[in-house]
Amino acid sequence: MVQYKYSVGSLGRVVAVRLLPGTDIIEGIEKVCADLGIDYAYVNCTTGTLAKATLMYFVPNPSTKVKASYGPPTEIPGPLSFLGGSGVVGKDEKGDTLTHIHGAVCDQWGHVHGGHLVKGGNPVLVTSDVIIIELKDVKIVRKYDAEIDLSVLEPE
């Protein structure tokens, strides 16, 4: 069985950004989008360095319908190479900006860590290169899905 939901739109502006030292990756992306009036976007964080990373991983959780959920945040001390990440800028159920990014970092011993970036927990050390691609006529909204008993990003 194949199931999916979709929305068809078009691409708007393409914004190349360098996030400067001390700027949290998600907070930086949200500030750029707010300043440029971008409500919905695809984001590609290509490279950079982080002072630390704060990630969440999907872990077993027998109390949920799908038997898994995000675990608590895990902080990885820096310095770190940011190997890249991607995600979307959308809205939550209240209409507030919600940026969902997954990415990978490499520590000084060559160990790679990846997961969901936690807002406020991923400050740039030297630089981070980001491409923001505006989505037109498409909305991405976090909504509760009763079938899986979780809130997920839903295209409209």
PDB file of C-alpha atoms in Angstrom:
ATOM      1  CA  MET A   1       0.000   0.000   0.000  1.00  0.00           C
ATOM      2  CA  VAL A   2       1.283   3.457  -0.931  1.00  0.00           C
ATOM      3  CA  GLN A   3      -0.127   6.504   0.827  1.00  0.00           C
ATOM      4  CA  TYR A   4       0.838  10.158   0.581  1.00  0.00           C
ATOM      5  CA  LYS A   5      -0.381  13.734   0.804  1.00  0.00           C
ATOM      6  CA  TYR A   6       0.922  16.522  -1.384  1.00  0.00           C
ATOM      7  CA  SER A   7       0.549  20.090  -2.536  1.00  0.00           C
ATOM      8  CA  VAL A   8       1.761  21.541  -5.820  1.00  0.00           C
ATOM      9  CA  GLY A   9       3.259  25.003  -6.009  1.00  0.00           C
ATOM     10  CA  SER A  10       6.258  26.729  -7.473  1.00  0.00           C
ATOM     11  CA  LEU A  11       9.622  28.045  -6.390  1.00  0.00           C
ATOM     12  CA  GLY A  12      10.076  31.650  -5.423  1.00  0.00           C
ATOM     13  CA  ARG A  13      13.270  33.411  -4.443  1.00  0.00           C
ATOM     14  CA  VAL A  14      16.517  31.578  -3.796  1.00  0.00           C
ATOM     15  CA  VAL A  15      18.449  33.101  -0.910  1.00  0.00           C
ATOM     16  CA  ALA A  16      22.107  32.301  -0.233  1.00  0.00           C
ATOM     17  CA  VAL A  17      23.021  33.032   3.385  1.00  0.00           C
ATOM     18  CA  ARG A  18      26.177  32.942   5.472  1.00  0.00           C
ATOM     19  CA  LEU A  19      25.298  32.610   9.139  1.00  0.00           C
ATOM     20  CA  LEU A  20      27.900  34.329  11.309  1.00  0.00           C
ATOM     21  CA  PRO A  21      29.595  33.109  14.517  1.00  0.00           C
ATOM     22  CA  GLY A  22      27.304  32.668  17.508  1.00  0.00           C
ATOM     23  CA  THR A  23      24.121  32.506  15.427  1.00  0.00           C
ATOM     24  CA  ASP A  24      21.969  29.457  16.060  1.00  0.00           C
ATOM     25  CA  ILE A  25      21.271  27.733  12.736  1.00  0.00           C
ATOM     26  CA  ILE A  26      17.480  27.530  13.147  1.00  0.00           C
ATOM     27  CA  GLU A  27      17.128  30.978  14.706  1.00  0.00           C
ATOM     28  CA  GLY A  28      19.254  32.408  11.871  1.00  0.00           C
ATOM     29  CA  ILE A  29      17.145  30.751   9.177  1.00  0.00           C
ATOM     30  CA  GLU A  30      13.936  31.975  10.821  1.00  0.00           C
ATOM     31  CA  LYS A  31      15.275  35.549  11.087  1.00  0.00           C
ATOM     32  CA  VAL A  32      16.260  35.624   7.401  1.00  0.00           C
ATOM     33  CA  CYS A  33      12.818  34.281   6.422  1.00  0.00           C
ATOM     34  CA  ALA A  34      11.030  36.811   8.645  1.00  0.00           C
ATOM     35  CA  ASP A  35      13.096  39.711   7.287  1.00  0.00           C
ATOM     36  CA  LEU A  36      12.363  38.660   3.685  1.00  0.00           C
ATOM     37  CA  GLY A  37       8.699  37.756   4.219  1.00  0.00           C
ATOM     38  CA  ILE A  38       9.205  34.051   3.463  1.00  0.00           C
ATOM     39  CA  ASP A  39       6.563  31.880   5.163  1.00  0.00           C
ATOM     40  CA  TYR A  40       7.325  28.475   3.606  1.00  0.00           C
ATOM     41  CA  ALA A  41      10.665  27.231   2.298  1.00  0.00           C
ATOM     42  CA  TYR A  42      12.970  24.327   1.589  1.00  0.00           C
ATOM     43  CA  VAL A  43      16.285  24.752   3.389  1.00  0.00           C
ATOM     44  CA  ASN A  44      19.650  23.218   2.543  1.00  0.00           C
ATOM     45  CA  CYS A  45      22.417  23.849   5.092  1.00  0.00           C
ATOM     46  CA  THR A  46      25.441  22.858   3.080  1.00  0.00           C
ATOM     47  CA  THR A  47      28.544  23.233   5.248  1.00  0.00           C
ATOM     48  CA  GLY A  48      29.974  24.988   8.253  1.00  0.00           C
ATOM     49  CA  THR A  49      31.230  24.636  11.785  1.00  0.00           C
ATOM     50  CA  LEU A  50      29.399  24.569  15.106  1.00  0.00           C
ATOM     51  CA  ALA A  51      30.481  25.440  18.641  1.00  0.00           C
ATOM     52  CA  LYS A  52      28.242  22.554  19.786  1.00  0.00           C
ATOM     53  CA  ALA A  53      25.265  20.620  18.473  1.00  0.00           C
ATOM     54  CA  THR A  54      22.001  19.739  20.153  1.00  0.00           C
ATOM     55  CA  LEU A  55      20.168  16.911  18.436  1.00  0.00           C
ATOM     56  CA  MET A  56      17.164  14.702  19.061  1.00  0.00           C
ATOM     57  CA  TYR A  57      16.850  11.149  17.790  1.00  0.00           C
ATOM     58  CA  PHE A  58      13.817   8.981  17.125  1.00  0.00           C
ATOM     59  CA  VAL A  59      13.846   6.261  19.802  1.00  0.00           C
ATOM     60  CA  PRO A  60      11.620   3.345  20.811  1.00  0.00           C
ATOM     61  CA  ASN A  61       8.567   4.412  22.805  1.00  0.00           C
ATOM     62  CA  PRO A  62       6.034   1.654  23.468  1.00  0.00           C
ATOM     63  CA  SER A  63       3.436   4.167  24.710  1.00  0.00           C
ATOM     64  CA  THR A  64       2.878   5.650  21.217  1.00  0.00           C
ATOM     65  CA  LYS A  65       0.893   4.174  18.326  1.00  0.00           C
ATOM     66  CA  VAL A  66       3.992   3.885  16.139  1.00  0.00           C
ATOM     67  CA  LYS A  67       6.091   2.647  19.099  1.00  0.00           C
ATOM     68  CA  ALA A  68       8.623   5.464  18.650  1.00  0.00           C
ATOM     69  CA  SER A  69       9.048   9.185  19.337  1.00  0.00           C
ATOM     70  CA  TYR A  70      11.771  11.798  19.710  1.00  0.00           C
ATOM     71  CA  GLY A  71      13.889  11.239  22.785  1.00  0.00           C
ATOM     72  CA  PRO A  72      15.374  13.983  24.947  1.00  0.00           C
ATOM     73  CA  PRO A  73      17.879  16.415  23.435  1.00  0.00           C
ATOM     74  CA  THR A  74      21.510  15.274  23.312  1.00  0.00           C
ATOM     75  CA  GLU A  75      24.281  17.868  23.361  1.00  0.00           C
ATOM     76  CA  ILE A  76      27.473  17.101  21.439  1.00  0.00           C
ATOM     77  CA  PRO A  77      30.373  19.341  22.496  1.00  0.00           C
ATOM     78  CA  GLY A  78      32.355  21.141  19.828  1.00  0.00           C
ATOM     79  CA  PRO A  79      34.157  22.150  17.897  1.00  0.00           C
ATOM     80  CA  LEU A  80      32.232  20.323  15.181  1.00  0.00           C
ATOM     81  CA  SER A  81      32.239  20.216  11.413  1.00  0.00           C
ATOM     82  CA  PHE A  82      28.693  20.668  10.157  1.00  0.00           C
ATOM     83  CA  LEU A  83      28.469  18.156   7.339  1.00  0.00           C
ATOM     84  CA  GLY A  84      25.109  19.374   6.137  1.00  0.00           C
ATOM     85  CA  GLY A  85      21.416  19.338   6.770  1.00  0.00           C
ATOM     86  CA  SER A  86      18.103  19.982   5.135  1.00  0.00           C
ATOM     87  CA  GLY A  87      14.536  20.633   6.075  1.00  0.00           C
ATOM     88  CA  VAL A  88      11.608  22.975   5.769  1.00  0.00           C
ATOM     89  CA  VAL A  89      10.284  26.228   7.136  1.00  0.00           C
ATOM     90  CA  GLY A  90       6.577  26.027   7.855  1.00  0.00           C
ATOM     91  CA  LYS A  91       4.040  26.926  10.513  1.00  0.00           C
ATOM     92  CA  ASP A  92       2.762  25.280  13.658  1.00  0.00           C
ATOM     93  CA  GLU A  93      -0.953  24.912  14.427  1.00  0.00           C
ATOM     94  CA  LYS A  94      -1.014  28.443  15.930  1.00  0.00           C
ATOM     95  CA  GLY A  95       0.545  30.012  12.820  1.00  0.00           C
ATOM     96  CA  ASP A  96       3.999  30.551  14.347  1.00  0.00           C
ATOM     97  CA  THR A  97       7.100  29.775  12.285  1.00  0.00           C
ATOM     98  CA  LEU A  98       8.356  26.215  12.651  1.00  0.00           C
ATOM     99  CA  THR A  99      11.671  25.153  11.163  1.00  0.00           C
ATOM    100  CA  HIS A 100      12.368  21.423  10.986  1.00  0.00           C
ATOM    101  CA  ILE A 101      15.971  20.566  10.098  1.00  0.00           C
ATOM    102  CA  HIS A 102      17.824  17.269  10.234  1.00  0.00           C
ATOM    103  CA  GLY A 103      21.582  17.305   9.902  1.00  0.00           C
ATOM    104  CA  ALA A 104      24.902  15.629  10.564  1.00  0.00           C
ATOM    105  CA  VAL A 105      27.993  16.800  12.418  1.00  0.00           C
ATOM    106  CA  CYS A 106      31.481  15.344  12.796  1.00  0.00           C
ATOM    107  CA  ASP A 107      33.458  15.659  16.022  1.00  0.00           C
ATOM    108  CA  GLN A 108      37.227  16.008  16.397  1.00  0.00           C
ATOM    109  CA  TRP A 109      37.664  12.209  16.410  1.00  0.00           C
ATOM    110  CA  GLY A 110      35.794  11.694  13.139  1.00  0.00           C
ATOM    111  CA  HIS A 111      32.613  10.384  14.771  1.00  0.00           C
ATOM    112  CA  VAL A 112      29.480  11.398  12.895  1.00  0.00           C
ATOM    113  CA  HIS A 113      26.278  12.282  14.737  1.00  0.00           C
ATOM    114  CA  GLY A 114      22.993  13.059  13.048  1.00  0.00           C
ATOM    115  CA  GLY A 115      19.439  13.875  13.960  1.00  0.00           C
ATOM    116  CA  HIS A 116      16.831  16.582  14.416  1.00  0.00           C
ATOM    117  CA  LEU A 117      18.441  19.968  15.206  1.00  0.00           C
ATOM    118  CA  VAL A 118      17.042  21.556  18.371  1.00  0.00           C
ATOM    119  CA  LYS A 119      16.287  25.263  18.049  1.00  0.00           C
ATOM    120  CA  GLY A 120      18.702  27.361  20.121  1.00  0.00           C
ATOM    121  CA  GLY A 121      21.217  24.546  20.531  1.00  0.00           C
ATOM    122  CA  ASN A 122      23.365  24.755  17.385  1.00  0.00           C
ATOM    123  CA  PRO A 123      25.487  27.937  17.407  1.00  0.00           C
ATOM    124  CA  VAL A 124      27.787  28.586  14.462  1.00  0.00           C
ATOM    125  CA  LEU A 125      31.496  28.540  15.345  1.00  0.00           C
ATOM    126  CA  VAL A 126      33.046  30.109  12.202  1.00  0.00           C
ATOM    127  CA  THR A 127      30.460  30.031   9.419  1.00  0.00           C
ATOM    128  CA  SER A 128      27.474  28.150   8.030  1.00  0.00           C
ATOM    129  CA  ASP A 129      26.371  28.300   4.416  1.00  0.00           C
ATOM    130  CA  VAL A 130      22.631  28.021   3.901  1.00  0.00           C
ATOM    131  CA  ILE A 131      20.391  28.064   0.842  1.00  0.00           C
ATOM    132  CA  ILE A 132      16.734  28.977   1.398  1.00  0.00           C
ATOM    133  CA  ILE A 133      14.333  28.267  -1.456  1.00  0.00           C
ATOM    134  CA  GLU A 134      10.990  30.001  -1.079  1.00  0.00           C
ATOM    135  CA  LEU A 135       7.898  27.863  -1.742  1.00  0.00           C
ATOM    136  CA  LYS A 136       4.955  29.579  -3.438  1.00  0.00           C
ATOM    137  CA  ASP A 137       1.341  28.346  -3.337  1.00  0.00           C
ATOM    138  CA  VAL A 138       2.361  25.604  -0.892  1.00  0.00           C
ATOM    139  CA  LYS A 139       1.832  25.596   2.849  1.00  0.00           C
ATOM    140  CA  ILE A 140       3.590  23.282   5.274  1.00  0.00           C
ATOM    141  CA  VAL A 141       1.748  23.125   8.593  1.00  0.00           C
ATOM    142  CA  ARG A 142       2.347  20.951  11.648  1.00  0.00           C
ATOM    143  CA  LYS A 143      -0.897  19.138  12.435  1.00  0.00           C
ATOM    144  CA  TYR A 144      -1.973  16.320  14.667  1.00  0.00           C
ATOM    145  CA  ASP A 145      -2.424  13.033  12.777  1.00  0.00           C
ATOM    146  CA  ALA A 146      -4.780  10.739  14.718  1.00  0.00           C
ATOM    147  CA  GLU A 147      -3.774   7.689  12.656  1.00  0.00           C
ATOM    148  CA  ILE A 148      -0.232   7.791  14.061  1.00  0.00           C
ATOM    149  CA  ASP A 149      -1.009   9.843  17.206  1.00  0.00           C
ATOM    150  CA  LEU A 150       1.732  12.399  16.445  1.00  0.00           C
ATOM    151  CA  SER A 151       1.941  15.952  15.135  1.00  0.00           C
ATOM    152  CA  VAL A 152       3.603  16.024  11.708  1.00  0.00           C
ATOM    153  CA  LEU A 153       4.308  18.506   8.930  1.00  0.00           C
ATOM    154  CA  GLU A 154       1.477  18.399   6.422  1.00  0.00           C
ATOM    155  CA  PRO A 155       1.556  19.916   2.918  1.00  0.00           C
ATOM    156  CA  GLU A 156      -1.476  22.025   1.990  1.00  0.00           C
TER     157      GLU A 156
END
